[in-house]
């Protein structure tokens, strides 16, 4: 059976302990490969290797660094089909989605930050002709990059690209549930001419290797995307070293449909926001709020469109939703549907496994898209992130009621507003306590804009110049003239 290995100092290596974790194909529930179950020793070797490579990489001319990153992007494109297949098998996402979104975005991450670093300029100020100030940016050293299982290559490369572009070296810890595409990156790095040690990848569990990475004094910067509880743990583990930390955590996002929304455009958008990637996107809108005048019409059309979604084999190009990522996650999502039942919610569509799946998929972690109405106002489901294909729909009367409902959450990641009245949309957007508001669109990303969350959705912003800010230290030099 295939073994997914660590990539340390430019070479693939077995974990020192010789231990491996089972790697499941979520569409069949069967083990299809083994993942290195690394321990502190592997992680320390990777950190040492990144540390050794740092001096040379930070003084590599920016054009050369950018050239290598551009090559990595080209190689991701050249291997797009194989990477999309691997992502789909490992994560459960439809291969069509991986081809359209995940893999192109991974290439774009490298291209974008290669360009960004080439074009980056710093400011200088003059004070009365007597004092000249300018700023210098310097990389910090070894960046610790920890990524989750929902958008494996997309999110890992979103961290690697700016970290390396800015002259840092890196140690990556992908999710133990989805290590496959990360493990394929090593060969791409070598082919692109990335010097050994500049980017290392250590596979294994969060509580072991992840914990070593965040608490190691030789890693001054941590970028983490994952669950809020893990984010809190990381913040505590890094506090005593005053590490630079960026946390992109969970969300409980609202989709707000105003009475003047154009439902022809809105329904397809809300379908994506609800169920794309099986609802396993931190930006998915799990809480749909619809103005009461169009509530019935919206619900009827939304349910009809949901019925059309094909759930099944992720390798079938027509599939819209594959299985959930893992058995524990499948059970968590199912338990939240049960909670909705307990809280008097009406499951008007879904809530169960799809029927008629082929024999080979009968043990996969499949769930139908699920729509819940009439759930009690005090249900815990309004506050808990499901991270699956489950939405609640509720009516509201006035826009300020919608804002109140949207903000009634420990999270503050994103929201989407659907309306033809932009004046109302602007006013509503300004009142939402979230990092990103989309109007008449969803998950439409421009890599130049800041990305991050309010409240329990995280801290810090990445994206464009905000990533350059995060992955460098800024120094002011003042000269008396
Ligand atoms: O994520 P974890 P989990 C949400 C979603 C999900 C919940 C838990 O609601 O149900 O989080 O998911 C590594 N030190 N999101 O438990 O554990 C881990 O190995 C260092 C939202 O699977 O946070 C993995 O690489 N690292 C989210 C990464 O952290 C540690 C995406 C994320 O895993 C660690 C995924 C530790 N102590 C889930 N413990 C989003 N924001 O997009 C774990 N890890």
Short mmCIF file of C-alpha atoms in Angstrom, two decimals, residues 24 149 177 280 324-336 365 386:
data_model
loop_
_atom_site.label_atom_id
_atom_site.label_comp_id
_atom_site.label_asym_id
_atom_site.label_seq_id
_atom_site.Cartn_x
_atom_site.Cartn_y
_atom_site.Cartn_z
CA UNK A 24 -9.23 6.58 4.31
CA UNK A 149 -8.66 19.17 5.57
CA UNK A 177 -6.94 13.51 7.14
CA UNK A 280 -17.08 22.03 4.25
CA UNK A 324 -17.89 14.15 4.03
CA UNK A 325 -14.19 14.01 4.80
CA UNK A 326 -14.06 11.40 7.58
CA UNK A 327 -16.19 9.17 9.74
CA UNK A 328 -15.78 11.33 12.90
CA UNK A 329 -16.84 14.41 10.93
CA UNK A 330 -19.77 12.54 9.34
CA UNK A 331 -20.95 11.52 12.81
CA UNK A 332 -20.56 15.08 14.10
CA UNK A 333 -22.70 16.49 11.27
CA UNK A 334 -25.34 13.78 11.76
CA UNK A 335 -25.48 14.53 15.48
CA UNK A 336 -26.19 18.19 14.69
CA UNK A 365 -19.62 9.14 4.42
CA UNK A 386 -21.83 22.42 11.34
#
